[in-house]
Amino acid sequence: MYEVVILGSGPAALTAAIYTARANLKTLILAGNQPGGQLTLTTEVENFPGFPDGVLGPELIELMKKQALRFGAEYKYDTAVEVSLKGTPKRIKTQESEYHTQAVIIATGARSRYLDLPNEKELLGYGVSTCATCDGAFYRNKVVAVVGGGDSAAEESLFLTRFASKVYLIHRRDKLRASQIMQDRVLSNEKIEIIWNHTVEKLIGSKETKLQGIELKSTLDGSLRELKVDGLFLAIGHVPNTEIFHELEKDQLGYLIPAQMGRSYSSIEGVFLAGDCVDHHYRQAITAAGFGCMAAIDCARWLGK
Ligand code: NAP
Protein backbone atom coordinates (compact mmCIF):
# COMPACT_ATOMS: atom_id res chain seq x y z
CA MET A 1 0.00 0.00 0.00
CA TYR A 2 1.50 3.32 -1.10
CA GLU A 3 0.56 6.71 0.27
CA VAL A 4 0.92 8.28 -3.19
CA VAL A 5 1.07 6.79 -6.65
CA ILE A 6 2.12 9.27 -9.32
CA LEU A 7 1.05 8.48 -12.86
CA GLY A 8 3.50 9.86 -15.40
CA SER A 9 7.21 10.65 -15.44
CA GLY A 10 7.59 14.09 -17.03
CA PRO A 11 8.46 17.29 -15.13
CA ALA A 12 5.05 17.47 -13.40
CA ALA A 13 5.24 13.88 -12.16
CA LEU A 14 8.88 14.02 -11.08
CA THR A 15 8.53 17.35 -9.30
CA ALA A 16 5.49 15.98 -7.47
CA ALA A 17 7.59 12.94 -6.51
CA ILE A 18 10.46 15.11 -5.22
CA TYR A 19 7.99 16.87 -2.92
CA THR A 20 6.00 13.83 -1.73
CA ALA A 21 9.06 11.64 -1.19
CA ARG A 22 10.85 14.46 0.62
CA ALA A 23 7.74 14.79 2.82
CA ASN A 24 8.30 11.14 3.76
CA LEU A 25 5.29 9.85 1.88
CA LYS A 26 5.67 6.36 0.45
CA THR A 27 5.70 7.28 -3.22
CA LEU A 28 5.55 5.21 -6.40
CA ILE A 29 6.06 6.68 -9.87
CA LEU A 30 4.54 4.72 -12.74
CA ALA A 31 6.45 5.97 -15.76
CA GLY A 32 3.89 5.23 -18.49
CA ASN A 33 4.36 4.59 -22.20
CA GLN A 34 6.82 7.42 -22.79
CA PRO A 35 9.16 7.43 -19.77
CA GLY A 36 10.29 11.01 -19.18
CA GLY A 37 7.47 12.44 -21.29
CA GLN A 38 7.73 14.99 -24.07
CA LEU A 39 11.07 16.41 -22.86
CA THR A 40 12.75 13.21 -23.94
CA LEU A 41 11.75 14.07 -27.52
CA THR A 42 13.49 17.44 -27.58
CA THR A 43 17.17 18.19 -27.82
CA GLU A 44 18.43 21.28 -26.01
CA VAL A 45 16.28 23.10 -23.46
CA GLU A 46 17.46 26.68 -23.08
CA ASN A 47 14.65 28.18 -21.03
CA PHE A 48 14.53 26.01 -17.92
CA PRO A 49 15.77 28.20 -15.05
CA GLY A 50 18.99 27.13 -13.43
CA PHE A 51 20.72 26.00 -16.63
CA PRO A 52 22.37 29.12 -18.07
CA ASP A 53 24.13 27.06 -20.77
CA GLY A 54 21.06 24.99 -21.62
CA VAL A 55 20.48 21.32 -20.89
CA LEU A 56 19.41 18.39 -23.04
CA GLY A 57 15.76 17.42 -22.50
CA PRO A 58 16.56 13.79 -21.61
CA GLU A 59 19.33 14.94 -19.26
CA LEU A 60 17.01 17.36 -17.46
CA ILE A 61 14.50 14.56 -16.94
CA GLU A 62 17.23 12.22 -15.70
CA LEU A 63 18.33 14.84 -13.15
CA MET A 64 14.75 15.28 -11.89
CA LYS A 65 14.35 11.52 -11.62
CA LYS A 66 17.61 11.21 -9.69
CA GLN A 67 16.43 13.93 -7.31
CA ALA A 68 13.12 12.11 -6.69
CA LEU A 69 14.86 8.77 -6.13
CA ARG A 70 17.28 10.40 -3.70
CA PHE A 71 14.37 11.02 -1.34
CA GLY A 72 13.14 7.44 -1.63
CA ALA A 73 10.54 7.52 -4.41
CA GLU A 74 10.18 4.22 -6.25
CA TYR A 75 10.17 4.30 -10.06
CA LYS A 76 8.67 1.58 -12.21
CA TYR A 77 8.67 1.24 -15.99
CA ASP A 78 5.04 0.25 -16.03
CA THR A 79 1.86 1.80 -17.41
CA ALA A 80 -1.53 2.18 -15.76
CA VAL A 81 -4.22 0.58 -17.90
CA GLU A 82 -7.24 0.73 -15.56
CA VAL A 83 -7.91 2.82 -12.47
CA SER A 84 -10.51 2.81 -9.74
CA LEU A 85 -10.12 6.15 -8.00
CA LYS A 86 -13.13 6.52 -5.72
CA GLY A 87 -12.77 5.51 -2.06
CA THR A 88 -9.68 4.10 -0.33
CA PRO A 89 -7.57 2.32 -1.28
CA LYS A 90 -7.46 3.50 -4.85
CA ARG A 91 -6.60 0.69 -7.25
CA ILE A 92 -4.31 0.99 -10.23
CA LYS A 93 -4.05 -1.88 -12.62
CA THR A 94 -0.93 -1.74 -14.78
CA GLN A 95 0.45 -3.76 -17.68
CA GLU A 96 2.51 -5.78 -15.17
CA SER A 97 0.74 -5.65 -11.81
CA GLU A 98 -1.80 -3.91 -9.56
CA TYR A 99 -1.08 -1.22 -6.96
CA HIS A 100 -3.07 0.14 -4.02
CA THR A 101 -2.66 3.65 -2.70
CA GLN A 102 -4.28 6.27 -0.51
CA ALA A 103 -3.77 9.13 -2.97
CA VAL A 104 -3.05 9.51 -6.68
CA ILE A 105 -1.39 12.35 -8.57
CA ILE A 106 -2.26 12.25 -12.25
CA ALA A 107 0.49 13.78 -14.36
CA THR A 108 0.17 11.72 -17.52
CA GLY A 109 0.81 14.66 -19.86
CA ALA A 110 -0.21 15.02 -23.46
CA ARG A 111 1.22 13.86 -26.71
CA SER A 112 1.59 15.95 -29.83
CA ARG A 113 -0.40 14.87 -32.78
CA TYR A 114 1.90 13.72 -35.58
CA LEU A 115 1.55 13.63 -39.33
CA ASP A 116 2.46 9.92 -39.27
CA LEU A 117 5.11 10.24 -41.98
CA PRO A 118 7.78 7.49 -42.14
CA ASN A 119 10.88 9.38 -40.89
CA GLU A 120 9.00 11.92 -38.72
CA LYS A 121 10.06 10.50 -35.34
CA GLU A 122 13.66 10.00 -36.54
CA LEU A 123 13.87 13.70 -37.46
CA LEU A 124 12.48 14.97 -34.15
CA GLY A 125 15.18 17.28 -32.82
CA TYR A 126 16.88 17.18 -36.25
CA GLY A 127 14.70 19.71 -38.04
CA VAL A 128 11.28 18.50 -36.95
CA SER A 129 9.86 19.95 -33.76
CA THR A 130 6.57 20.09 -31.89
CA CYS A 131 7.41 23.19 -29.87
CA ALA A 132 8.50 26.59 -31.20
CA THR A 133 9.00 27.99 -27.70
CA CYS A 134 11.48 25.17 -27.06
CA ASP A 135 13.31 25.02 -30.39
CA GLY A 136 12.62 28.30 -32.23
CA ALA A 137 15.89 29.93 -31.21
CA PHE A 138 17.83 27.28 -33.16
CA TYR A 139 16.42 28.68 -36.41
CA ARG A 140 17.90 32.16 -36.37
CA ASN A 141 17.96 33.49 -39.96
CA LYS A 142 16.71 30.17 -41.29
CA VAL A 143 13.62 29.19 -43.24
CA VAL A 144 10.99 27.22 -41.37
CA ALA A 145 7.49 25.89 -41.95
CA VAL A 146 4.65 25.37 -39.52
CA VAL A 147 1.88 22.92 -40.29
CA GLY A 148 -1.64 23.45 -38.91
CA GLY A 149 -4.39 26.03 -39.01
CA GLY A 150 -5.44 26.49 -35.37
CA ASP A 151 -4.36 28.85 -32.60
CA SER A 152 -1.26 26.78 -31.91
CA ALA A 153 -0.09 27.01 -35.53
CA ALA A 154 -0.75 30.76 -35.53
CA GLU A 155 1.05 31.24 -32.23
CA GLU A 156 4.01 29.10 -33.27
CA SER A 157 4.32 30.94 -36.61
CA LEU A 158 4.28 34.33 -34.93
CA PHE A 159 6.81 33.24 -32.32
CA LEU A 160 9.12 31.87 -35.02
CA THR A 161 9.20 35.21 -36.86
CA ARG A 162 11.43 36.44 -34.03
CA PHE A 163 14.18 34.16 -35.26
CA ALA A 164 13.54 32.79 -38.71
CA SER A 165 14.05 34.80 -41.89
CA LYS A 166 10.87 33.29 -43.36
CA VAL A 167 7.98 31.27 -41.96
CA TYR A 168 5.67 29.23 -44.19
CA LEU A 169 2.36 28.30 -42.63
CA ILE A 170 0.99 25.22 -44.34
CA HIS A 171 -2.69 24.52 -43.95
CA ARG A 172 -4.81 21.82 -45.53
CA ARG A 173 -7.82 24.10 -46.11
CA ASP A 174 -8.43 27.65 -47.36
CA LYS A 175 -9.53 28.98 -43.98
CA LEU A 176 -7.73 29.05 -40.65
CA ARG A 177 -9.39 27.61 -37.57
CA ALA A 178 -7.46 30.03 -35.33
CA SER A 179 -9.25 32.85 -33.48
CA GLN A 180 -9.79 36.06 -35.47
CA ILE A 181 -7.18 38.04 -33.56
CA MET A 182 -4.53 35.38 -34.22
CA GLN A 183 -5.54 35.19 -37.87
CA ASP A 184 -5.20 38.96 -38.20
CA ARG A 185 -1.74 38.88 -36.67
CA VAL A 186 -0.60 36.06 -38.93
CA LEU A 187 -2.03 37.63 -42.08
CA SER A 188 -0.42 40.99 -41.38
CA ASN A 189 3.02 39.62 -40.57
CA GLU A 190 5.38 40.13 -43.50
CA LYS A 191 7.60 37.21 -42.60
CA ILE A 192 4.73 34.70 -42.75
CA GLU A 193 3.54 33.22 -46.04
CA ILE A 194 0.52 30.98 -45.87
CA ILE A 195 0.44 28.03 -48.23
CA TRP A 196 -3.26 27.19 -48.39
CA ASN A 197 -4.80 23.86 -49.40
CA HIS A 198 -1.66 21.77 -48.97
CA THR A 199 -0.61 18.84 -46.83
CA VAL A 200 2.91 17.70 -46.00
CA GLU A 201 3.50 14.42 -47.81
CA LYS A 202 7.19 13.75 -47.29
CA LEU A 203 10.07 14.87 -45.07
CA ILE A 204 13.32 15.13 -47.00
CA GLY A 205 16.44 14.40 -44.96
CA SER A 206 17.80 12.06 -42.32
CA LYS A 207 19.30 12.30 -38.85
CA GLU A 208 22.71 12.75 -40.51
CA THR A 209 21.71 15.49 -42.96
CA LYS A 210 18.94 16.94 -40.77
CA LEU A 211 15.75 18.11 -42.44
CA GLN A 212 16.46 19.48 -45.92
CA GLY A 213 12.97 20.20 -47.13
CA ILE A 214 9.41 18.92 -47.41
CA GLU A 215 7.16 17.70 -50.17
CA LEU A 216 3.76 19.33 -50.32
CA LYS A 217 0.61 18.04 -51.97
CA SER A 218 -2.22 20.24 -53.13
CA THR A 219 -5.58 19.21 -51.69
CA LEU A 220 -7.22 20.81 -54.76
CA ASP A 221 -5.51 19.06 -57.67
CA GLY A 222 -3.12 16.56 -56.05
CA SER A 223 -0.03 18.23 -57.54
CA LEU A 224 3.27 17.85 -55.67
CA ARG A 225 5.99 20.41 -54.99
CA GLU A 226 9.13 20.59 -52.92
CA LEU A 227 9.83 23.33 -50.42
CA LYS A 228 13.31 23.89 -49.01
CA VAL A 229 13.08 24.45 -45.25
CA ASP A 230 15.48 24.04 -42.34
CA GLY A 231 12.78 23.34 -39.81
CA LEU A 232 9.23 22.00 -39.68
CA PHE A 233 7.06 22.69 -36.66
CA LEU A 234 4.04 20.45 -36.14
CA ALA A 235 1.11 22.35 -34.65
CA ILE A 236 -1.78 20.07 -35.50
CA GLY A 237 -2.98 19.71 -31.94
CA HIS A 238 -2.25 17.69 -28.83
CA VAL A 239 -3.95 14.69 -27.35
CA PRO A 240 -4.07 14.48 -23.53
CA ASN A 241 -3.18 11.08 -22.10
CA THR A 242 -6.40 10.80 -20.13
CA GLU A 243 -8.23 7.95 -21.86
CA ILE A 244 -8.25 5.68 -18.78
CA PHE A 245 -9.77 8.22 -16.37
CA HIS A 246 -13.46 7.51 -16.81
CA GLU A 247 -14.44 8.74 -13.33
CA LEU A 248 -13.01 12.23 -13.76
CA GLU A 249 -14.45 15.30 -15.40
CA LYS A 250 -12.90 16.21 -18.78
CA ASP A 251 -13.43 19.01 -21.27
CA GLN A 252 -14.45 18.30 -24.85
CA LEU A 253 -10.81 17.85 -25.87
CA GLY A 254 -10.21 15.28 -23.13
CA TYR A 255 -8.21 17.48 -20.73
CA LEU A 256 -8.94 16.83 -17.03
CA ILE A 257 -10.78 19.60 -15.20
CA PRO A 258 -9.68 20.55 -11.67
CA ALA A 259 -12.44 20.96 -9.09
CA GLN A 260 -11.30 24.53 -8.52
CA MET A 261 -9.53 26.81 -10.99
CA GLY A 262 -5.84 27.20 -10.20
CA ARG A 263 -5.79 24.31 -7.73
CA SER A 264 -4.80 20.69 -8.19
CA TYR A 265 -7.82 19.02 -6.57
CA SER A 266 -9.95 16.85 -8.83
CA SER A 267 -13.61 16.10 -8.26
CA ILE A 268 -12.56 12.89 -6.46
CA GLU A 269 -11.14 12.97 -2.91
CA GLY A 270 -7.46 12.09 -2.81
CA VAL A 271 -6.92 12.50 -6.56
CA PHE A 272 -4.78 15.42 -7.71
CA LEU A 273 -4.04 16.72 -11.19
CA ALA A 274 -0.87 18.25 -12.61
CA GLY A 275 0.80 19.25 -15.85
CA ASP A 276 -0.17 18.92 -19.49
CA CYS A 277 -3.03 16.46 -18.91
CA VAL A 278 -4.82 19.48 -17.38
CA ASP A 279 -3.13 22.46 -18.98
CA HIS A 280 -3.38 23.04 -22.71
CA HIS A 281 -2.40 26.64 -22.49
CA TYR A 282 1.17 26.95 -21.20
CA ARG A 283 2.60 23.48 -21.91
CA GLN A 284 6.09 24.28 -20.63
CA ALA A 285 8.41 22.05 -18.60
CA ILE A 286 8.65 24.75 -15.95
CA THR A 287 4.89 25.26 -15.65
CA ALA A 288 4.34 21.49 -15.52
CA ALA A 289 6.96 21.27 -12.75
CA GLY A 290 5.13 24.06 -10.90
CA PHE A 291 1.82 22.21 -11.21
CA GLY A 292 3.53 19.05 -9.93
CA CYS A 293 4.73 20.91 -6.87
CA MET A 294 1.21 22.26 -6.21
CA ALA A 295 -0.32 18.78 -6.53
CA ALA A 296 2.22 17.30 -4.13
CA ILE A 297 1.61 20.00 -1.52
CA ASP A 298 -2.18 19.58 -1.83
CA CYS A 299 -1.78 15.81 -1.64
CA ALA A 300 0.44 15.90 1.45
CA ARG A 301 -2.04 18.22 3.19
CA TRP A 302 -4.94 15.94 2.24
CA LEU A 303 -3.07 13.00 3.73
CA GLY A 304 -2.58 15.08 6.88
CA LYS A 305 1.22 15.15 6.48
P1 NAP B 1 -6.73 22.70 -33.09
O1 NAP B 1 -7.53 23.91 -32.82
O2 NAP B 1 -7.37 21.37 -32.97
O3 NAP B 1 -6.14 22.88 -34.55
C1 NAP B 1 -5.43 21.86 -35.16
C2 NAP B 1 -5.15 22.29 -36.59
O4 NAP B 1 -4.35 21.31 -37.18
C3 NAP B 1 -6.41 22.46 -37.43
O5 NAP B 1 -6.31 23.61 -38.23
C4 NAP B 1 -6.42 21.19 -38.28
O6 NAP B 1 -6.92 21.40 -39.57
C5 NAP B 1 -4.95 20.87 -38.39
N1 NAP B 1 -4.72 19.44 -38.51
C6 NAP B 1 -5.12 18.45 -37.67
N2 NAP B 1 -4.65 17.27 -38.10
C7 NAP B 1 -3.95 17.53 -39.23
C8 NAP B 1 -3.22 16.71 -40.12
N3 NAP B 1 -3.11 15.39 -39.94
N4 NAP B 1 -2.61 17.30 -41.19
C9 NAP B 1 -2.71 18.64 -41.38
N5 NAP B 1 -3.36 19.46 -40.55
C10 NAP B 1 -3.98 18.91 -39.49
O7 NAP B 1 -5.42 22.59 -32.15
P2 NAP B 1 -4.56 23.76 -31.49
O8 NAP B 1 -4.27 24.81 -32.47
O9 NAP B 1 -3.43 23.06 -30.81
O10 NAP B 1 -5.52 24.34 -30.37
C11 NAP B 1 -6.07 23.49 -29.36
C12 NAP B 1 -6.90 24.34 -28.39
O11 NAP B 1 -6.05 25.18 -27.63
C13 NAP B 1 -7.88 25.25 -29.12
O12 NAP B 1 -9.05 25.35 -28.36
C14 NAP B 1 -7.16 26.57 -29.18
O13 NAP B 1 -8.02 27.67 -29.26
C15 NAP B 1 -6.40 26.54 -27.85
N6 NAP B 1 -5.18 27.36 -27.97
C16 NAP B 1 -5.28 28.70 -27.71
C17 NAP B 1 -4.18 29.51 -27.85
C18 NAP B 1 -4.32 30.96 -27.57
O14 NAP B 1 -5.39 31.38 -27.20
N7 NAP B 1 -3.29 31.75 -27.76
C19 NAP B 1 -2.97 28.99 -28.28
C20 NAP B 1 -2.89 27.64 -28.55
C21 NAP B 1 -4.01 26.83 -28.41
P3 NAP B 1 -8.48 21.72 -39.85
O15 NAP B 1 -8.66 23.17 -39.45
O16 NAP B 1 -8.64 21.48 -41.30
O17 NAP B 1 -9.23 20.77 -38.98
XYZ file of C-alpha atoms and ligand atoms in Angstrom:
353
model
C 0.000 0.000 0.000
C 1.496 3.318 -1.104
C 0.563 6.708 0.272
C 0.924 8.277 -3.188
C 1.069 6.794 -6.653
C 2.118 9.270 -9.323
C 1.055 8.481 -12.861
C 3.502 9.862 -15.402
C 7.215 10.651 -15.436
C 7.594 14.086 -17.030
C 8.459 17.289 -15.134
C 5.052 17.471 -13.405
C 5.242 13.880 -12.159
C 8.880 14.023 -11.084
C 8.529 17.354 -9.305
C 5.493 15.980 -7.469
C 7.589 12.941 -6.512
C 10.458 15.110 -5.220
C 7.988 16.866 -2.918
C 5.997 13.825 -1.731
C 9.064 11.640 -1.194
C 10.848 14.456 0.624
C 7.738 14.794 2.821
C 8.304 11.140 3.762
C 5.291 9.853 1.877
C 5.673 6.361 0.447
C 5.704 7.275 -3.221
C 5.550 5.214 -6.396
C 6.065 6.684 -9.865
C 4.545 4.723 -12.736
C 6.453 5.967 -15.763
C 3.892 5.234 -18.489
C 4.362 4.595 -22.199
C 6.821 7.424 -22.789
C 9.160 7.428 -19.773
C 10.295 11.013 -19.177
C 7.466 12.443 -21.287
C 7.729 14.993 -24.066
C 11.073 16.412 -22.858
C 12.748 13.211 -23.940
C 11.752 14.066 -27.520
C 13.487 17.436 -27.577
C 17.170 18.191 -27.818
C 18.426 21.276 -26.011
C 16.284 23.098 -23.463
C 17.461 26.685 -23.076
C 14.646 28.180 -21.027
C 14.534 26.009 -17.917
C 15.770 28.200 -15.049
C 18.989 27.125 -13.431
C 20.723 25.999 -16.627
C 22.369 29.123 -18.074
C 24.132 27.063 -20.768
C 21.063 24.986 -21.620
C 20.484 21.323 -20.885
C 19.411 18.391 -23.037
C 15.760 17.419 -22.503
C 16.563 13.787 -21.611
C 19.334 14.942 -19.258
C 17.011 17.364 -17.463
C 14.504 14.560 -16.942
C 17.228 12.218 -15.701
C 18.328 14.839 -13.151
C 14.751 15.282 -11.894
C 14.353 11.517 -11.620
C 17.613 11.212 -9.686
C 16.429 13.926 -7.313
C 13.121 12.114 -6.690
C 14.864 8.774 -6.130
C 17.281 10.403 -3.704
C 14.367 11.017 -1.337
C 13.145 7.439 -1.633
C 10.540 7.520 -4.415
C 10.181 4.223 -6.255
C 10.165 4.298 -10.058
C 8.666 1.577 -12.206
C 8.673 1.240 -15.989
C 5.038 0.253 -16.026
C 1.864 1.803 -17.405
C -1.534 2.176 -15.759
C -4.225 0.584 -17.896
C -7.238 0.730 -15.565
C -7.913 2.823 -12.475
C -10.513 2.809 -9.741
C -10.121 6.150 -8.001
C -13.130 6.516 -5.718
C -12.772 5.506 -2.063
C -9.684 4.095 -0.326
C -7.575 2.320 -1.282
C -7.457 3.495 -4.850
C -6.599 0.693 -7.252
C -4.313 0.992 -10.226
C -4.045 -1.881 -12.622
C -0.934 -1.739 -14.781
C 0.449 -3.756 -17.682
C 2.506 -5.779 -15.168
C 0.736 -5.645 -11.809
C -1.803 -3.909 -9.556
C -1.075 -1.215 -6.957
C -3.075 0.144 -4.021
C -2.660 3.651 -2.703
C -4.276 6.274 -0.509
C -3.770 9.131 -2.971
C -3.054 9.512 -6.675
C -1.392 12.347 -8.570
C -2.263 12.251 -12.246
C 0.491 13.776 -14.364
C 0.165 11.724 -17.519
C 0.809 14.658 -19.862
C -0.213 15.019 -23.456
C 1.221 13.865 -26.705
C 1.590 15.953 -29.830
C -0.402 14.870 -32.775
C 1.898 13.723 -35.576
C 1.547 13.627 -39.331
C 2.456 9.923 -39.266
C 5.110 10.237 -41.978
C 7.776 7.486 -42.144
C 10.881 9.383 -40.889
C 9.004 11.919 -38.720
C 10.058 10.498 -35.344
C 13.663 9.997 -36.538
C 13.869 13.695 -37.461
C 12.484 14.967 -34.148
C 15.178 17.277 -32.822
C 16.882 17.185 -36.248
C 14.697 19.710 -38.044
C 11.278 18.497 -36.946
C 9.856 19.951 -33.760
C 6.574 20.087 -31.892
C 7.410 23.190 -29.871
C 8.500 26.593 -31.203
C 9.005 27.989 -27.697
C 11.476 25.168 -27.063
C 13.312 25.022 -30.392
C 12.617 28.302 -32.231
C 15.895 29.928 -31.212
C 17.835 27.278 -33.160
C 16.423 28.684 -36.405
C 17.899 32.162 -36.371
C 17.960 33.491 -39.964
C 16.706 30.171 -41.295
C 13.615 29.185 -43.242
C 10.988 27.220 -41.371
C 7.490 25.891 -41.949
C 4.645 25.371 -39.519
C 1.877 22.924 -40.289
C -1.641 23.447 -38.908
C -4.394 26.035 -39.009
C -5.439 26.493 -35.366
C -4.362 28.855 -32.601
C -1.256 26.781 -31.911
C -0.095 27.014 -35.527
C -0.747 30.760 -35.529
C 1.046 31.242 -32.229
C 4.011 29.097 -33.268
C 4.323 30.942 -36.613
C 4.282 34.332 -34.925
C 6.806 33.239 -32.319
C 9.116 31.866 -35.020
C 9.199 35.210 -36.863
C 11.430 36.443 -34.030
C 14.183 34.156 -35.258
C 13.538 32.792 -38.714
C 14.048 34.800 -41.895
C 10.870 33.289 -43.359
C 7.980 31.266 -41.963
C 5.666 29.233 -44.195
C 2.361 28.301 -42.627
C 0.990 25.219 -44.335
C -2.692 24.523 -43.952
C -4.808 21.820 -45.526
C -7.822 24.099 -46.110
C -8.426 27.650 -47.361
C -9.529 28.981 -43.980
C -7.733 29.055 -40.649
C -9.394 27.610 -37.569
C -7.457 30.032 -35.332
C -9.247 32.845 -33.484
C -9.785 36.063 -35.470
C -7.183 38.037 -33.558
C -4.526 35.384 -34.215
C -5.535 35.192 -37.871
C -5.200 38.962 -38.203
C -1.745 38.882 -36.667
C -0.604 36.061 -38.934
C -2.035 37.629 -42.077
C -0.423 40.995 -41.381
C 3.024 39.623 -40.572
C 5.376 40.135 -43.503
C 7.600 37.208 -42.604
C 4.731 34.699 -42.752
C 3.537 33.224 -46.038
C 0.517 30.976 -45.874
C 0.439 28.027 -48.227
C -3.260 27.189 -48.392
C -4.796 23.863 -49.395
C -1.662 21.770 -48.967
C -0.611 18.843 -46.833
C 2.911 17.702 -45.999
C 3.502 14.417 -47.810
C 7.193 13.754 -47.289
C 10.069 14.874 -45.070
C 13.319 15.129 -47.001
C 16.443 14.398 -44.964
C 17.800 12.061 -42.317
C 19.300 12.301 -38.846
C 22.710 12.749 -40.506
C 21.715 15.490 -42.963
C 18.936 16.940 -40.771
C 15.749 18.108 -42.442
C 16.457 19.483 -45.920
C 12.965 20.195 -47.129
C 9.415 18.923 -47.406
C 7.163 17.700 -50.171
C 3.756 19.331 -50.318
C 0.614 18.039 -51.975
C -2.216 20.239 -53.132
C -5.578 19.212 -51.691
C -7.220 20.815 -54.756
C -5.510 19.060 -57.669
C -3.118 16.563 -56.048
C -0.026 18.225 -57.536
C 3.273 17.854 -55.668
C 5.991 20.413 -54.994
C 9.126 20.593 -52.922
C 9.828 23.332 -50.419
C 13.307 23.890 -49.014
C 13.079 24.447 -45.249
C 15.480 24.039 -42.343
C 12.781 23.339 -39.806
C 9.234 21.997 -39.679
C 7.058 22.685 -36.657
C 4.038 20.451 -36.137
C 1.106 22.347 -34.655
C -1.779 20.073 -35.498
C -2.977 19.706 -31.942
C -2.246 17.689 -28.826
C -3.954 14.690 -27.349
C -4.066 14.477 -23.535
C -3.176 11.083 -22.100
C -6.397 10.796 -20.135
C -8.235 7.953 -21.859
C -8.250 5.679 -18.785
C -9.768 8.218 -16.370
C -13.464 7.508 -16.813
C -14.441 8.735 -13.326
C -13.013 12.230 -13.756
C -14.453 15.296 -15.400
C -12.901 16.213 -18.779
C -13.432 19.009 -21.269
C -14.450 18.295 -24.854
C -10.805 17.853 -25.871
C -10.208 15.282 -23.129
C -8.213 17.478 -20.727
C -8.938 16.831 -17.032
C -10.778 19.605 -15.203
C -9.681 20.551 -11.674
C -12.435 20.955 -9.093
C -11.303 24.527 -8.517
C -9.527 26.807 -10.993
C -5.839 27.199 -10.203
C -5.791 24.308 -7.726
C -4.798 20.687 -8.191
C -7.818 19.016 -6.567
C -9.945 16.854 -8.834
C -13.614 16.099 -8.259
C -12.557 12.887 -6.456
C -11.141 12.968 -2.909
C -7.461 12.086 -2.814
C -6.920 12.496 -6.562
C -4.778 15.415 -7.710
C -4.035 16.721 -11.191
C -0.866 18.250 -12.610
C 0.799 19.245 -15.855
C -0.169 18.923 -19.490
C -3.029 16.462 -18.913
C -4.822 19.481 -17.377
C -3.129 22.462 -18.975
C -3.384 23.035 -22.709
C -2.404 26.642 -22.488
C 1.175 26.952 -21.198
C 2.601 23.480 -21.906
C 6.093 24.279 -20.625
C 8.410 22.054 -18.599
C 8.655 24.753 -15.946
C 4.891 25.260 -15.649
C 4.339 21.489 -15.516
C 6.956 21.274 -12.751
C 5.129 24.062 -10.897
C 1.818 22.206 -11.208
C 3.529 19.049 -9.927
C 4.733 20.914 -6.871
C 1.211 22.263 -6.214
C -0.323 18.783 -6.533
C 2.222 17.298 -4.127
C 1.606 19.998 -1.519
C -2.181 19.581 -1.825
C -1.783 15.812 -1.644
C 0.440 15.896 1.449
C -2.040 18.219 3.190
C -4.942 15.944 2.245
C -3.068 12.995 3.726
C -2.577 15.076 6.879
C 1.223 15.150 6.478
P -6.729 22.695 -33.088
O -7.529 23.915 -32.821
O -7.367 21.367 -32.965
O -6.141 22.878 -34.547
C -5.431 21.863 -35.159
C -5.150 22.294 -36.590
O -4.347 21.310 -37.185
C -6.406 22.457 -37.425
O -6.306 23.609 -38.227
C -6.421 21.192 -38.278
O -6.918 21.404 -39.574
C -4.955 20.871 -38.391
N -4.718 19.439 -38.507
C -5.119 18.446 -37.670
N -4.651 17.266 -38.096
C -3.948 17.526 -39.225
C -3.222 16.710 -40.125
N -3.108 15.389 -39.938
N -2.611 17.297 -41.194
C -2.706 18.636 -41.377
N -3.365 19.459 -40.553
C -3.981 18.908 -39.487
O -5.424 22.591 -32.147
P -4.562 23.765 -31.488
O -4.268 24.811 -32.470
O -3.428 23.058 -30.805
O -5.519 24.338 -30.370
C -6.074 23.488 -29.355
C -6.903 24.342 -28.387
O -6.050 25.184 -27.630
C -7.876 25.252 -29.121
O -9.046 25.349 -28.358
C -7.160 26.575 -29.181
O -8.024 27.669 -29.261
C -6.398 26.539 -27.847
N -5.180 27.362 -27.973
C -5.285 28.695 -27.711
C -4.184 29.513 -27.853
C -4.321 30.957 -27.575
O -5.386 31.382 -27.203
N -3.295 31.749 -27.757
C -2.969 28.986 -28.276
C -2.894 27.637 -28.551
C -4.008 26.830 -28.411
P -8.484 21.722 -39.847
O -8.659 23.171 -39.453
O -8.642 21.479 -41.295
O -9.226 20.766 -38.978
